[in-house]
Amino acid sequence: MKSFLYPKLNPPSFTWVRPDEGTEIAKVHEWIQPLTAESDPEKSKEADFVVVGVPLSRSSISASGASEFPEAFRRVWKGFTTYNLDEDIDLSELTAIDVGDVPMHVTDIRRCHDNIIAASFALHQHFGTSKVCAIGGDHSITAMMVKGLHQAKPAEKIGILQFDTHFDLRDMTDNGPSNGTPMRNLIESGVVEGSNMYNIGLHGFFNTKDLKRYADEKGVNYFTLRETRKKGIEETVSACLEELAGKVDTIYLTVDMDVLDIAYAPGVPASTPGGMTTAELLDGVLTAAKHPKVKAMDIVCLDPLKDTNVQPTVKLGTHVFLTFLTGVALR
């Protein structure tokens, strides 16, 4: 059923049957509430977390079915409990709302991007204190989600913490607003300064030298996976957050699942050897989420169509999401 956010957002592509009133909540699919026509707009503002699907992957450089992740993500909730044994945290003590999906045009990518900006603006305006979690989609959605945040809160300076194998600084002239250009898009549009971008996870033979040159020219901060491992993932993330917190009002966390080694994430369009382990990424996300200035995040470039039958990458992406929520709960 259409909510008060329609037409900026369509109802979720998939919803679970809600448990009876008074039933003890134990699983994620019982906990996250879909936004419906009956939802009270004022009461919804109190939500701790807002989940939004951004099913766009036609703007990918490599063939990608990342547009299918939001639905696959919702369907695996049943396999996760709200209780995190590692941290002794039960997420069901907080509130989470699934606001649905950003509407997409079949062929017009520019219109899709405009829709994402408009949806992000609406979400950050209405849910002023909620943590907005965008489920992509390819990495082009990040620039649009951040632009919407910037429009909603123009007085706030935004910084980016990025887990990624790539710089994502390709030339806009050649590539347009694709999944290879979101960080350059934000720099060139004046929304985020290069010096307020921190990229962790670069490695191997997957970035051209001219991209490093551009990053250096714009003051982008980046840490290869090799140096991150020497220092420690938690220590590296903490240092980045400490620097960023002194310069910006809001930190946006973007998790490109291609930062993972191909052995851990087969369901990624641009997966590579030599990437992060599952444990490293989860530790990094948990550390980031604990910081009070991290107010929004996304998970991008996860293709369920490339995943194996047991869906290890879809499940890992969902684990990343729940780990982020856990970090926020630990603040």
XYZ file of C-alpha atoms in Angstrom:
331
model
C 0.000 0.000 0.000
C 1.251 3.475 -0.882
C 2.617 5.504 2.029
C 2.687 9.267 2.566
C 6.094 9.296 0.816
C 4.565 8.225 -2.531
C 5.427 9.044 -5.354
C 8.940 9.780 -4.101
C 9.046 6.160 -2.924
C 7.138 3.072 -4.011
C 6.029 0.430 -1.482
C 8.633 -2.263 -0.723
C 8.952 -4.833 -3.499
C 8.550 -7.590 -0.933
C 7.124 -7.623 2.594
C 6.746 -10.301 5.241
C 3.520 -11.082 7.092
C 3.653 -9.146 10.346
C 3.555 -11.113 13.641
C 0.542 -10.744 15.921
C 0.544 -7.840 18.361
C 2.370 -8.803 21.543
C 4.452 -11.529 19.887
C 8.073 -11.522 21.023
C 10.286 -10.287 18.186
C 13.242 -12.579 17.483
C 13.918 -12.367 13.728
C 14.796 -9.415 11.498
C 11.800 -9.998 9.200
C 9.504 -9.665 12.232
C 11.223 -6.492 13.387
C 11.654 -4.144 10.404
C 8.282 -2.547 9.725
C 7.124 -1.635 6.200
C 5.799 1.873 5.736
C 2.142 1.650 4.659
C -0.832 3.920 4.028
C -1.782 3.443 7.691
C 1.609 4.575 9.022
C 1.514 7.751 11.104
C 3.867 10.320 9.521
C 4.592 12.023 12.843
C 5.232 8.814 14.760
C 7.466 7.498 11.970
C 9.877 10.376 12.559
C 10.947 8.641 15.756
C 12.455 5.667 13.860
C 16.057 4.888 14.675
C 16.714 3.414 11.210
C 15.214 3.918 7.786
C 15.838 1.342 5.046
C 15.388 2.344 1.410
C 15.898 0.229 -1.695
C 17.643 1.870 -4.661
C 17.318 -0.731 -7.449
C 19.464 0.817 -10.187
C 22.291 -0.904 -12.057
C 21.846 0.187 -15.677
C 24.474 2.837 -14.894
C 27.151 0.187 -14.264
C 30.318 -0.018 -16.352
C 30.301 -3.820 -16.107
C 27.136 -5.884 -16.598
C 25.318 -5.893 -13.284
C 22.128 -7.174 -11.698
C 22.695 -5.098 -8.545
C 19.199 -3.703 -9.062
C 17.966 -7.066 -7.748
C 19.671 -6.732 -4.371
C 16.978 -4.773 -2.482
C 14.431 -7.571 -2.929
C 16.958 -10.368 -2.300
C 18.083 -8.475 0.810
C 14.544 -8.338 2.180
C 13.952 -12.012 1.462
C 16.911 -13.224 3.563
C 15.891 -11.309 6.693
C 14.209 -14.466 7.975
C 17.618 -16.086 8.374
C 18.872 -13.452 10.831
C 17.956 -12.782 14.447
C 17.763 -9.297 15.917
C 20.180 -10.406 18.657
C 23.902 -9.959 18.043
C 25.708 -12.473 20.212
C 29.146 -10.911 19.678
C 28.094 -7.562 21.125
C 25.208 -8.721 23.352
C 22.893 -6.248 21.591
C 19.254 -6.858 20.651
C 18.282 -4.578 17.783
C 14.573 -5.140 18.431
C 14.860 -2.615 21.265
C 15.207 0.026 18.525
C 12.849 0.856 15.645
C 13.463 0.308 11.926
C 11.224 1.204 8.986
C 11.378 -0.077 5.418
C 10.163 2.877 3.360
C 10.228 0.984 0.067
C 12.089 1.584 -3.195
C 13.025 4.638 -5.200
C 11.029 4.474 -8.479
C 13.156 3.734 -11.528
C 12.661 4.449 -15.218
C 13.369 1.538 -17.561
C 15.720 3.419 -19.910
C 16.285 6.961 -18.608
C 19.225 6.790 -16.197
C 19.269 10.557 -15.653
C 15.646 10.414 -14.482
C 16.515 7.527 -12.161
C 19.311 9.599 -10.624
C 17.009 12.591 -10.221
C 14.486 10.318 -8.492
C 17.189 9.139 -6.067
C 18.135 12.723 -5.204
C 14.485 13.617 -4.626
C 13.881 10.518 -2.471
C 17.024 11.141 -0.414
C 16.000 14.753 0.132
C 12.530 13.684 1.280
C 13.920 11.048 3.636
C 16.483 13.311 5.282
C 13.902 16.065 5.626
C 11.235 13.870 7.202
C 13.462 11.525 9.213
C 15.720 14.230 10.588
C 17.512 12.119 13.178
C 17.084 8.606 11.743
C 20.020 6.744 10.208
C 19.189 6.315 6.529
C 20.453 3.033 5.041
C 20.327 2.816 1.243
C 20.423 -0.628 -0.319
C 21.716 -0.435 -3.904
C 22.013 -0.655 -6.705
C 25.386 0.211 -8.211
C 27.803 2.810 -6.883
C 26.326 5.636 -8.947
C 23.548 5.835 -6.342
C 25.983 7.121 -3.702
C 26.504 10.474 -5.408
C 22.739 10.908 -5.681
C 21.987 9.902 -2.081
C 24.636 12.345 -0.861
C 23.313 15.135 -3.112
C 19.846 14.630 -1.626
C 21.309 14.756 1.880
C 23.140 17.963 0.957
C 19.928 19.549 -0.348
C 18.045 18.592 2.823
C 20.782 19.889 5.129
C 22.702 22.537 3.157
C 24.364 24.000 6.248
C 26.095 20.704 7.075
C 29.503 19.850 5.617
C 29.612 16.226 4.451
C 32.508 13.770 4.514
C 32.761 10.312 2.942
C 34.180 7.086 4.380
C 34.459 4.601 1.516
C 35.288 0.884 1.595
C 36.277 0.098 -1.986
C 38.722 -1.657 -4.306
C 38.463 1.323 -6.668
C 38.892 5.085 -6.456
C 35.623 5.603 -8.368
C 37.104 8.844 -9.705
C 36.795 8.162 -13.434
C 36.411 11.102 -15.790
C 32.788 12.259 -16.020
C 33.335 13.337 -19.627
C 33.915 9.767 -20.756
C 31.852 7.857 -18.217
C 29.024 10.144 -17.130
C 27.311 9.476 -13.778
C 28.164 5.762 -13.732
C 29.274 3.441 -10.957
C 32.874 4.403 -11.790
C 32.428 8.127 -11.117
C 30.438 8.816 -7.897
C 33.307 10.352 -5.923
C 34.413 12.537 -8.823
C 30.773 13.492 -9.345
C 30.565 14.736 -5.749
C 33.856 16.624 -6.025
C 33.045 18.299 -9.342
C 29.533 19.224 -8.242
C 30.965 20.903 -5.135
C 28.980 18.725 -2.726
C 31.990 17.064 -1.039
C 35.589 18.287 -0.985
C 38.224 15.775 -2.071
C 40.058 16.291 1.216
C 36.934 15.090 3.040
C 36.927 11.716 1.267
C 38.637 8.710 2.876
C 38.935 5.494 0.875
C 40.015 2.237 2.547
C 40.668 -1.012 0.678
C 42.406 -0.112 -2.584
C 44.664 -2.913 -3.803
C 46.221 -4.694 -6.742
C 45.891 -3.949 -10.424
C 42.414 -2.410 -10.546
C 43.028 1.355 -10.718
C 44.834 3.295 -13.445
C 47.650 5.663 -12.542
C 45.756 8.724 -13.761
C 43.074 8.063 -11.113
C 45.715 8.140 -8.374
C 47.042 11.354 -9.873
C 43.564 12.925 -9.774
C 43.071 11.734 -6.176
C 46.359 13.377 -5.183
C 45.446 16.617 -6.978
C 42.117 16.827 -5.143
C 43.534 15.816 -1.752
C 41.584 12.545 -1.507
C 42.763 10.440 1.430
C 43.280 6.775 0.600
C 44.736 3.715 2.266
C 45.724 0.570 0.419
C 44.641 -2.736 1.848
C 48.282 -3.676 2.458
C 48.963 -0.628 4.641
C 45.562 -1.004 6.304
C 46.425 -4.565 7.335
C 49.772 -3.457 8.747
C 48.093 -0.811 10.882
C 44.889 -2.774 11.540
C 41.432 -2.206 10.076
C 39.907 -0.838 13.277
C 42.851 1.482 13.873
C 42.747 2.752 10.283
C 39.006 3.418 10.347
C 39.239 5.129 13.735
C 42.024 7.419 12.523
C 40.019 8.374 9.420
C 36.934 9.123 11.503
C 38.912 11.228 13.949
C 40.302 13.356 11.114
C 36.948 13.615 9.358
C 35.061 14.514 12.531
C 37.274 17.558 12.951
C 36.353 18.824 9.470
C 32.726 17.872 8.765
C 29.287 17.752 10.375
C 28.058 14.532 8.780
C 29.912 11.399 7.677
C 28.380 9.222 4.963
C 29.555 5.593 4.894
C 29.556 3.816 1.546
C 30.329 0.100 1.328
C 31.169 -1.127 -2.172
C 31.024 -4.890 -1.867
C 33.780 -5.230 -4.467
C 36.214 -4.338 -1.682
C 35.938 -8.004 -0.698
C 38.112 -10.777 -2.066
C 36.322 -12.715 -4.806
C 36.520 -15.824 -2.608
C 34.265 -14.156 -0.031
C 31.911 -12.374 -2.426
C 31.196 -14.230 -5.666
C 28.058 -12.172 -6.237
C 29.855 -8.946 -7.138
C 30.132 -7.663 -10.741
C 33.715 -6.370 -10.375
C 35.014 -8.816 -7.784
C 38.799 -9.232 -7.570
C 41.424 -11.403 -5.901
C 43.383 -9.953 -2.997
C 40.531 -8.035 -1.373
C 39.251 -7.802 2.183
C 38.109 -10.768 4.185
C 34.589 -10.927 5.591
C 35.920 -10.335 9.118
C 37.913 -7.259 8.060
C 34.925 -5.610 6.417
C 32.581 -6.350 9.308
C 35.112 -5.016 11.832
C 35.572 -1.877 9.737
C 31.839 -1.246 9.388
C 31.239 -1.813 13.113
C 33.999 0.655 14.003
C 32.595 3.256 11.605
C 29.023 2.849 12.814
C 29.993 3.572 16.415
C 30.982 7.128 15.512
C 28.260 9.712 16.264
C 28.871 11.703 13.073
C 28.152 8.729 10.787
C 24.522 9.471 9.954
C 23.827 7.611 6.706
C 25.185 4.671 4.723
C 24.761 2.541 1.647
C 25.658 -0.937 0.416
C 26.300 -1.135 -3.323
C 27.442 -3.363 -6.183
C 26.054 -6.653 -4.932
C 24.541 -8.766 -7.713
C 22.289 -11.632 -6.533
C 22.178 -12.974 -10.105
C 25.914 -13.710 -9.939
C 25.705 -15.240 -6.456
C 25.736 -18.980 -5.851
C 22.627 -20.940 -4.859
C 23.209 -20.527 -1.122
C 23.504 -16.736 -1.566
C 26.717 -16.096 0.404
C 27.105 -12.544 -0.919
C 23.473 -11.558 -0.320
C 23.730 -12.898 3.224
C 27.013 -11.076 3.748
C 25.524 -7.805 2.499
C 22.688 -8.238 4.976
C 25.229 -8.996 7.713
C 27.026 -5.745 6.834
C 23.734 -3.870 7.215
C 22.964 -5.450 10.602
C 26.533 -4.822 11.736
C 26.082 -1.134 10.932
C 22.883 -1.066 13.006
C 24.729 -2.793 15.848
C 27.467 -0.146 15.812
C 24.890 2.632 16.002
C 23.180 0.836 18.900
C 26.504 0.678 20.750
C 27.005 4.442 20.741
